[in-house]
PDB file of C-alpha atoms in Angstrom:
ATOM      1  CA  SER A 278       5.523  -2.405 -20.758  1.00 79.00           C
ATOM      2  CA  ALA A 279       5.708  -2.348 -24.519  1.00 87.00           C
ATOM      3  CA  VAL A 280       6.137  -6.613 -26.118  1.00 93.00           C
ATOM      4  CA  ILE A 281       9.031  -6.894 -27.103  1.00 97.00           C
ATOM      5  CA  SER A 282      10.269 -10.242 -29.760  1.00 97.00           C
ATOM      6  CA  GLN A 283      13.916 -10.336 -31.430  1.00 98.00           C
ATOM      7  CA  LYS A 284      14.312 -12.727 -34.087  1.00 98.00           C
ATOM      8  CA  PRO A 285      16.760 -15.768 -33.671  1.00 98.00           C
ATOM      9  CA  SER A 286      16.153 -16.453 -30.937  1.00 97.00           C
ATOM     10  CA  ARG A 287      19.854 -17.660 -30.977  1.00 97.00           C
ATOM     11  CA  ASP A 288      22.131 -19.684 -33.903  1.00 98.00           C
ATOM     12  CA  ILE A 289      25.894 -20.257 -34.492  1.00 98.00           C
ATOM     13  CA  CYS A 290      27.294 -18.863 -37.199  1.00 97.00           C
ATOM     14  CA  GLN A 291      30.691 -19.674 -38.806  1.00 97.00           C
ATOM     15  CA  ARG A 292      33.393 -16.659 -39.107  1.00 97.00           C
ATOM     16  CA  GLY A 293      33.611 -14.541 -41.199  1.00 97.00           C
ATOM     17  CA  THR A 294      30.081 -14.279 -41.908  1.00 98.00           C
ATOM     18  CA  SER A 295      27.415 -12.318 -41.071  1.00 98.00           C
ATOM     19  CA  LEU A 296      24.364 -12.274 -38.798  1.00 98.00           C
ATOM     20  CA  THR A 297      21.510  -9.768 -38.839  1.00 98.00           C
ATOM     21  CA  ILE A 298      19.393  -9.935 -35.234  1.00 98.00           C
ATOM     22  CA  GLN A 299      16.003  -8.554 -35.732  1.00 98.00           C
ATOM     23  CA  CYS A 300      13.291  -6.589 -33.374  1.00 98.00           C
ATOM     24  CA  GLN A 301       9.984  -6.336 -33.547  1.00 98.00           C
ATOM     25  CA  VAL A 302       7.901  -3.604 -30.512  1.00 97.00           C
ATOM     26  CA  ASP A 303       4.318  -3.710 -30.802  1.00 96.00           C
ATOM     27  CA  SER A 304       3.995  -0.163 -30.440  1.00 93.00           C
ATOM     28  CA  GLN A 305       5.270   2.658 -31.799  1.00 93.00           C
ATOM     29  CA  VAL A 306       8.278   3.885 -29.780  1.00 91.00           C
ATOM     30  CA  THR A 307      11.283   6.587 -30.585  1.00 88.00           C
ATOM     31  CA  MET A 308      13.751   5.563 -28.737  1.00 88.00           C
ATOM     32  CA  MET A 309      15.444   1.732 -29.532  1.00 93.00           C
ATOM     33  CA  PHE A 310      18.604   0.327 -28.499  1.00 95.00           C
ATOM     34  CA  TRP A 311      21.167  -2.565 -29.095  1.00 97.00           C
ATOM     35  CA  TYR A 312      23.018  -4.072 -26.406  1.00 97.00           C
ATOM     36  CA  ARG A 313      25.570  -6.417 -26.332  1.00 97.00           C
ATOM     37  CA  GLN A 314      26.196  -9.171 -23.226  1.00 95.00           C
ATOM     38  CA  GLN A 315      29.625 -11.423 -23.305  1.00 92.00           C
ATOM     39  CA  PRO A 316      28.982 -14.390 -21.125  1.00 86.00           C
ATOM     40  CA  GLY A 317      28.770 -13.583 -17.849  1.00 85.00           C
ATOM     41  CA  GLN A 318      29.599 -10.204 -18.568  1.00 89.00           C
ATOM     42  CA  SER A 319      26.972  -7.217 -18.029  1.00 92.00           C
ATOM     43  CA  LEU A 320      25.586  -5.653 -20.777  1.00 94.00           C
ATOM     44  CA  THR A 321      27.311  -2.554 -23.134  1.00 94.00           C
ATOM     45  CA  LEU A 322      24.680  -0.351 -25.411  1.00 94.00           C
ATOM     46  CA  ILE A 323      26.289  -0.501 -28.623  1.00 96.00           C
ATOM     47  CA  ALA A 324      24.509   2.022 -30.556  1.00 95.00           C
ATOM     48  CA  THR A 325      20.932   4.000 -30.011  1.00 93.00           C
ATOM     49  CA  ALA A 326      19.256   3.454 -33.086  1.00 93.00           C
ATOM     50  CA  ASN A 327      17.137   6.475 -34.973  1.00 82.00           C
ATOM     51  CA  GLN A 328      14.101   6.705 -36.713  1.00 84.00           C
ATOM     52  CA  GLY A 329      14.646   8.022 -39.684  1.00 81.00           C
ATOM     53  CA  SER A 330      19.039   8.800 -39.579  1.00 82.00           C
ATOM     54  CA  GLU A 331      21.479   7.011 -38.524  1.00 87.00           C
ATOM     55  CA  ALA A 332      22.528   5.490 -35.683  1.00 92.00           C
ATOM     56  CA  THR A 333      24.067   6.116 -32.899  1.00 92.00           C
ATOM     57  CA  TYR A 334      27.492   4.683 -31.913  1.00 95.00           C
ATOM     58  CA  GLU A 335      28.866   4.211 -28.729  1.00 94.00           C
ATOM     59  CA  SER A 336      32.548   4.624 -28.571  1.00 94.00           C
ATOM     60  CA  GLY A 337      34.006   1.262 -29.946  1.00 95.00           C
ATOM     61  CA  PHE A 338      31.738   0.102 -32.170  1.00 97.00           C
ATOM     62  CA  VAL A 339      31.338   1.107 -35.856  1.00 96.00           C
ATOM     63  CA  ILE A 340      29.086   1.533 -37.734  1.00 96.00           C
ATOM     64  CA  ASP A 341      31.236  -1.130 -40.532  1.00 97.00           C
ATOM     65  CA  LYS A 342      31.267  -3.986 -38.055  1.00 98.00           C
ATOM     66  CA  PHE A 343      27.667  -3.100 -36.393  1.00 98.00           C
ATOM     67  CA  PRO A 344      25.143  -1.994 -39.243  1.00 97.00           C
ATOM     68  CA  ILE A 345      21.716  -0.915 -38.067  1.00 97.00           C
ATOM     69  CA  SER A 346      18.417  -0.101 -39.640  1.00 95.00           C
ATOM     70  CA  ARG A 347      15.167   1.759 -37.770  1.00 95.00           C
ATOM     71  CA  PRO A 348      13.317   1.844 -40.776  1.00 93.00           C
ATOM     72  CA  ASN A 349       9.628   2.598 -38.533  1.00 94.00           C
ATOM     73  CA  LEU A 350       8.668   3.652 -35.232  1.00 93.00           C
ATOM     74  CA  THR A 351       8.033   0.019 -34.352  1.00 95.00           C
ATOM     75  CA  PHE A 352      11.772  -1.793 -35.845  1.00 96.00           C
ATOM     76  CA  SER A 353      15.499  -2.112 -36.257  1.00 97.00           C
ATOM     77  CA  THR A 354      17.854  -4.333 -37.744  1.00 97.00           C
ATOM     78  CA  LEU A 355      21.819  -5.124 -35.962  1.00 98.00           C
ATOM     79  CA  THR A 356      23.821  -6.773 -38.220  1.00 98.00           C
ATOM     80  CA  VAL A 357      26.566  -8.564 -37.115  1.00 98.00           C
ATOM     81  CA  SER A 358      29.118  -8.289 -39.649  1.00 98.00           C
ATOM     82  CA  ASN A 359      33.052 -10.510 -40.234  1.00 98.00           C
ATOM     83  CA  MET A 360      31.705 -12.532 -37.195  1.00 97.00           C
ATOM     84  CA  SER A 361      34.848 -13.804 -35.048  1.00 97.00           C
ATOM     85  CA  PRO A 362      34.190 -15.978 -32.246  1.00 96.00           C
ATOM     86  CA  GLU A 363      34.941 -12.618 -29.929  1.00 96.00           C
ATOM     87  CA  ASP A 364      31.448 -12.014 -31.393  1.00 97.00           C
ATOM     88  CA  SER A 365      29.745 -14.443 -29.764  1.00 97.00           C
ATOM     89  CA  SER A 366      27.670 -12.903 -26.400  1.00 97.00           C
ATOM     90  CA  ILE A 367      23.571 -12.429 -25.954  1.00 97.00           C
ATOM     91  CA  TYR A 368      22.808  -9.290 -28.032  1.00 98.00           C
ATOM     92  CA  LEU A 369      19.513  -7.476 -27.084  1.00 98.00           C
ATOM     93  CA  CYS A 370      17.241  -4.491 -28.041  1.00 97.00           C
ATOM     94  CA  SER A 371      15.618  -2.309 -25.651  1.00 96.00           C
ATOM     95  CA  VAL A 372      13.009   0.418 -25.957  1.00 94.00           C
ATOM     96  CA  GLU A 373      12.760   3.649 -24.174  1.00 89.00           C
ATOM     97  CA  GLU A 374       8.656   4.289 -23.071  1.00 82.00           C
ATOM     98  CA  ALA A 375       7.320   7.460 -20.865  1.00 70.00           C
ATOM     99  CA  GLN A 376       9.136   8.475 -17.041  1.00 70.00           C
ATOM    100  CA  ASN A 377      12.119   7.034 -19.734  1.00 74.00           C
ATOM    101  CA  THR A 378      12.373   3.311 -18.270  1.00 85.00           C
ATOM    102  CA  GLN A 379      14.120   0.780 -20.992  1.00 91.00           C
ATOM    103  CA  TYR A 380      12.453  -2.803 -21.611  1.00 94.00           C
ATOM    104  CA  PHE A 381      13.938  -5.058 -22.861  1.00 96.00           C
ATOM    105  CA  GLY A 382      13.551  -7.250 -25.368  1.00 97.00           C
ATOM    106  CA  PRO A 383      14.321 -11.487 -25.014  1.00 97.00           C
ATOM    107  CA  GLY A 384      18.239 -11.536 -26.907  1.00 97.00           C
ATOM    108  CA  THR A 385      19.879 -13.371 -28.993  1.00 98.00           C
ATOM    109  CA  ARG A 386      22.706 -15.843 -28.549  1.00 97.00           C
ATOM    110  CA  LEU A 387      24.767 -15.434 -30.788  1.00 98.00           C
ATOM    111  CA  THR A 388      27.879 -18.034 -31.022  1.00 97.00           C
ATOM    112  CA  VAL A 389      30.575 -17.989 -34.010  1.00 97.00           C
ATOM    113  CA  LEU A 390      32.657 -20.881 -34.156  1.00 96.00           C
TER     114      LEU A 390
ATOM    115  CA  GLY B 239      36.688   3.877 -13.577  1.00 35.00           C
ATOM    116  CA  GLU B 240      33.495   2.474 -13.487  1.00 39.00           C
ATOM    117  CA  SER B 241      30.584   3.937 -12.972  1.00 44.00           C
ATOM    118  CA  VAL B 242      28.422   1.683 -11.814  1.00 53.00           C
ATOM    119  CA  GLY B 243      29.645  -1.565  -9.904  1.00 49.00           C
ATOM    120  CA  LEU B 244      28.117  -3.815  -7.604  1.00 42.00           C
ATOM    121  CA  HIS B 245      29.874  -5.088  -3.980  1.00 46.00           C
ATOM    122  CA  LEU B 246      29.228  -8.822  -3.820  1.00 49.00           C
ATOM    123  CA  PRO B 247      28.503 -11.472  -6.925  1.00 82.00           C
ATOM    124  CA  THR B 248      27.291 -13.988  -5.603  1.00 91.00           C
ATOM    125  CA  LEU B 249      24.536 -14.111  -2.586  1.00 93.00           C
ATOM    126  CA  SER B 250      23.151 -16.840  -1.494  1.00 95.00           C
ATOM    127  CA  VAL B 251      19.547 -17.163   1.028  1.00 95.00           C
ATOM    128  CA  GLN B 252      16.842 -18.597   2.586  1.00 96.00           C
ATOM    129  CA  GLU B 253      13.282 -19.234   1.444  1.00 96.00           C
ATOM    130  CA  GLY B 254      11.425 -16.543   2.982  1.00 96.00           C
ATOM    131  CA  ASP B 255      14.481 -14.534   4.505  1.00 96.00           C
ATOM    132  CA  ASN B 256      14.679 -11.215   2.950  1.00 96.00           C
ATOM    133  CA  SER B 257      17.627  -9.853   0.320  1.00 96.00           C
ATOM    134  CA  ILE B 258      19.400  -6.802   0.342  1.00 96.00           C
ATOM    135  CA  ILE B 259      21.662  -6.296  -3.185  1.00 96.00           C
ATOM    136  CA  ASN B 260      23.722  -3.400  -3.343  1.00 94.00           C
ATOM    137  CA  CYS B 261      25.403  -0.848  -5.736  1.00 94.00           C
ATOM    138  CA  ALA B 262      27.654   1.610  -5.276  1.00 92.00           C
ATOM    139  CA  TYR B 263      27.794   4.640  -8.451  1.00 85.00           C
ATOM    140  CA  SER B 264      30.190   7.151  -8.800  1.00 76.00           C
ATOM    141  CA  ASN B 265      28.625   9.444 -10.393  1.00 87.00           C
ATOM    142  CA  SER B 266      26.963  12.214  -8.769  1.00 88.00           C
ATOM    143  CA  ALA B 267      24.953  14.129 -11.788  1.00 89.00           C
ATOM    144  CA  SER B 268      23.387  10.558 -11.889  1.00 91.00           C
ATOM    145  CA  ASP B 269      19.881  11.726 -11.857  1.00 91.00           C
ATOM    146  CA  TYR B 270      17.309   7.992 -12.923  1.00 92.00           C
ATOM    147  CA  PHE B 271      18.512   4.606 -11.153  1.00 94.00           C
ATOM    148  CA  ILE B 272      16.850   0.588 -12.256  1.00 95.00           C
ATOM    149  CA  TRP B 273      16.866  -2.373 -10.948  1.00 97.00           C
ATOM    150  CA  TYR B 274      16.682  -5.713 -13.242  1.00 97.00           C
ATOM    151  CA  LYS B 275      16.059  -9.345 -12.764  1.00 97.00           C
ATOM    152  CA  GLN B 276      17.837 -11.192 -15.097  1.00 96.00           C
ATOM    153  CA  GLU B 277      16.889 -15.032 -14.972  1.00 95.00           C
ATOM    154  CA  SER B 278      18.588 -17.563 -17.268  1.00 91.00           C
ATOM    155  CA  GLY B 279      18.256 -18.110 -20.555  1.00 90.00           C
ATOM    156  CA  LYS B 280      15.837 -14.593 -20.488  1.00 94.00           C
ATOM    157  CA  GLY B 281      16.452 -10.342 -21.444  1.00 95.00           C
ATOM    158  CA  PRO B 282      16.591  -8.288 -18.186  1.00 96.00           C
ATOM    159  CA  GLN B 283      13.228  -7.632 -16.391  1.00 96.00           C
ATOM    160  CA  PHE B 284      12.326  -4.175 -15.275  1.00 95.00           C
ATOM    161  CA  ILE B 285      11.926  -4.668 -11.356  1.00 96.00           C
ATOM    162  CA  ILE B 286      11.911  -0.558 -10.111  1.00 96.00           C
ATOM    163  CA  ASP B 287      13.368   2.190 -10.445  1.00 95.00           C
ATOM    164  CA  ILE B 288      13.618   5.993  -8.361  1.00 95.00           C
ATOM    165  CA  ARG B 289      14.948   9.053  -9.220  1.00 93.00           C
ATOM    166  CA  SER B 290      17.563  11.129  -7.567  1.00 93.00           C
ATOM    167  CA  ASN B 291      15.061  13.782  -5.854  1.00 94.00           C
ATOM    168  CA  MET B 292      13.625  10.381  -4.250  1.00 96.00           C
ATOM    169  CA  ASP B 293      14.855   8.259  -1.515  1.00 96.00           C
ATOM    170  CA  LYS B 294      12.963   5.373  -1.272  1.00 97.00           C
ATOM    171  CA  ARG B 295      10.679   3.655  -3.255  1.00 97.00           C
ATOM    172  CA  GLN B 296       8.620   1.209  -2.831  1.00 97.00           C
ATOM    173  CA  GLY B 297       6.788  -1.902  -4.784  1.00 94.00           C
ATOM    174  CA  GLN B 298       5.643  -5.122  -4.789  1.00 92.00           C
ATOM    175  CA  ARG B 299       8.201  -6.979  -2.540  1.00 96.00           C
ATOM    176  CA  VAL B 300      11.039  -4.773  -3.413  1.00 98.00           C
ATOM    177  CA  THR B 301      12.126  -1.517  -2.046  1.00 98.00           C
ATOM    178  CA  VAL B 302      15.391   0.559  -3.791  1.00 98.00           C
ATOM    179  CA  LEU B 303      16.797   2.504  -1.268  1.00 98.00           C
ATOM    180  CA  LEU B 304      19.052   5.805  -2.897  1.00 97.00           C
ATOM    181  CA  ASN B 305      21.530   7.182  -1.273  1.00 96.00           C
ATOM    182  CA  LYS B 306      23.499  10.311  -3.107  1.00 93.00           C
ATOM    183  CA  THR B 307      25.123  11.570   0.380  1.00 93.00           C
ATOM    184  CA  VAL B 308      27.734   7.796  -0.262  1.00 93.00           C
ATOM    185  CA  LYS B 309      26.585   7.176  -3.853  1.00 93.00           C
ATOM    186  CA  HIS B 310      24.482   4.219  -3.033  1.00 94.00           C
ATOM    187  CA  LEU B 311      22.034   2.503  -4.384  1.00 96.00           C
ATOM    188  CA  SER B 312      21.081  -1.281  -3.019  1.00 97.00           C
ATOM    189  CA  LEU B 313      17.323  -3.518  -3.716  1.00 97.00           C
ATOM    190  CA  GLN B 314      15.842  -4.555  -0.450  1.00 98.00           C
ATOM    191  CA  ILE B 315      13.459  -8.345  -1.822  1.00 98.00           C
ATOM    192  CA  ALA B 316      11.188  -8.895   0.953  1.00 97.00           C
ATOM    193  CA  ALA B 317      10.078 -12.802   1.964  1.00 97.00           C
ATOM    194  CA  THR B 318      12.618 -14.458  -0.942  1.00 97.00           C
ATOM    195  CA  GLN B 319      11.323 -16.736  -3.007  1.00 96.00           C
ATOM    196  CA  PRO B 320      13.402 -19.328  -5.050  1.00 95.00           C
ATOM    197  CA  GLY B 321      11.251 -17.616  -8.093  1.00 96.00           C
ATOM    198  CA  ASP B 322      13.719 -14.472  -7.353  1.00 97.00           C
ATOM    199  CA  SER B 323      16.645 -16.430  -8.255  1.00 96.00           C
ATOM    200  CA  ALA B 324      18.549 -14.682 -10.742  1.00 96.00           C
ATOM    201  CA  VAL B 325      21.595 -12.285 -11.864  1.00 96.00           C
ATOM    202  CA  TYR B 326      20.533  -9.139 -10.483  1.00 97.00           C
ATOM    203  CA  PHE B 327      21.779  -5.732 -12.223  1.00 96.00           C
ATOM    204  CA  CYS B 328      21.766  -1.545 -11.081  1.00 95.00           C
ATOM    205  CA  ALA B 329      21.749   1.156 -14.185  1.00 94.00           C
ATOM    206  CA  GLU B 330      22.403   4.867 -14.120  1.00 93.00           C
ATOM    207  CA  ARG B 331      21.726   7.456 -16.645  1.00 90.00           C
ATOM    208  CA  LEU B 332      23.464  10.538 -16.622  1.00 84.00           C
ATOM    209  CA  GLN B 333      22.072  13.528 -16.356  1.00 78.00           C
ATOM    210  CA  GLY B 334      21.480  14.581 -19.638  1.00 75.00           C
ATOM    211  CA  SER B 335      23.383  12.077 -21.211  1.00 70.00           C
ATOM    212  CA  ASN B 336      20.029  11.219 -24.116  1.00 65.00           C
ATOM    213  CA  TYR B 337      18.380   8.034 -22.450  1.00 75.00           C
ATOM    214  CA  LYS B 338      21.491   6.610 -22.091  1.00 83.00           C
ATOM    215  CA  LEU B 339      22.427   3.515 -19.454  1.00 89.00           C
ATOM    216  CA  THR B 340      25.419   2.525 -17.997  1.00 90.00           C
ATOM    217  CA  PHE B 341      25.171  -1.522 -16.509  1.00 92.00           C
ATOM    218  CA  GLY B 342      26.493  -2.356 -12.982  1.00 91.00           C
ATOM    219  CA  LYS B 343      28.125  -5.745 -13.214  1.00 89.00           C
ATOM    220  CA  GLY B 344      25.492  -7.192 -10.941  1.00 92.00           C
ATOM    221  CA  THR B 345      24.460  -9.974  -8.728  1.00 94.00           C
ATOM    222  CA  LEU B 346      23.668 -13.432  -8.496  1.00 94.00           C
ATOM    223  CA  LEU B 347      20.854 -14.272  -5.737  1.00 96.00           C
ATOM    224  CA  THR B 348      20.315 -17.400  -5.345  1.00 96.00           C
ATOM    225  CA  VAL B 349      17.626 -18.471  -2.987  1.00 96.00           C
ATOM    226  CA  ASN B 350      17.734 -22.093  -0.958  1.00 93.00           C
ATOM    227  CA  PRO B 351      14.058 -24.044  -0.483  1.00 88.00           C
TER     228      PRO B 351
END
């Protein structure tokens, strides 16, 4: 399976600021996804990051709050904008490989004060 | 309501015993299911998957059973080891949903030495 890395691995941020999370894959993949995992909870899909076009957002998530870039087939970024303590979560990227299986990165643990 | 859910939020077993983690899903149109293991501080790790045209699939020490009649999925871990302690998530994909996965709540498995 693809090797997926995320930066930063964790961060503590002040409310009102923004943080950009990077996701790097060691091979070219078509489908990349961004998930949020709130403390003690399951995973919720934020958006699908499409190369060469705008991301597709799930209900409850908007581009102004979570802008996403996908400049090529190995890289994507997710920005959490104008943060509040409610944005404290683990943010995970995943990639879809052959046979429709999704593999996840290690996650970025965000705490907003 | 939630499409995918787990009956037991926690499961405690003795080392060497077999573990069974259950998952109920409500959408009969789901055609693909995955089990993930998430250790503390890490991203979800793919364990095993199964498609709706199968009712059983085996991996190394793990078996996934799919009962489409009652919309039930289970993960069996043989000879459970302390390293199996983690949160286990099931995920389903709705046929034609463009690869979107919906995750269940998760079960915390604790293996006692």
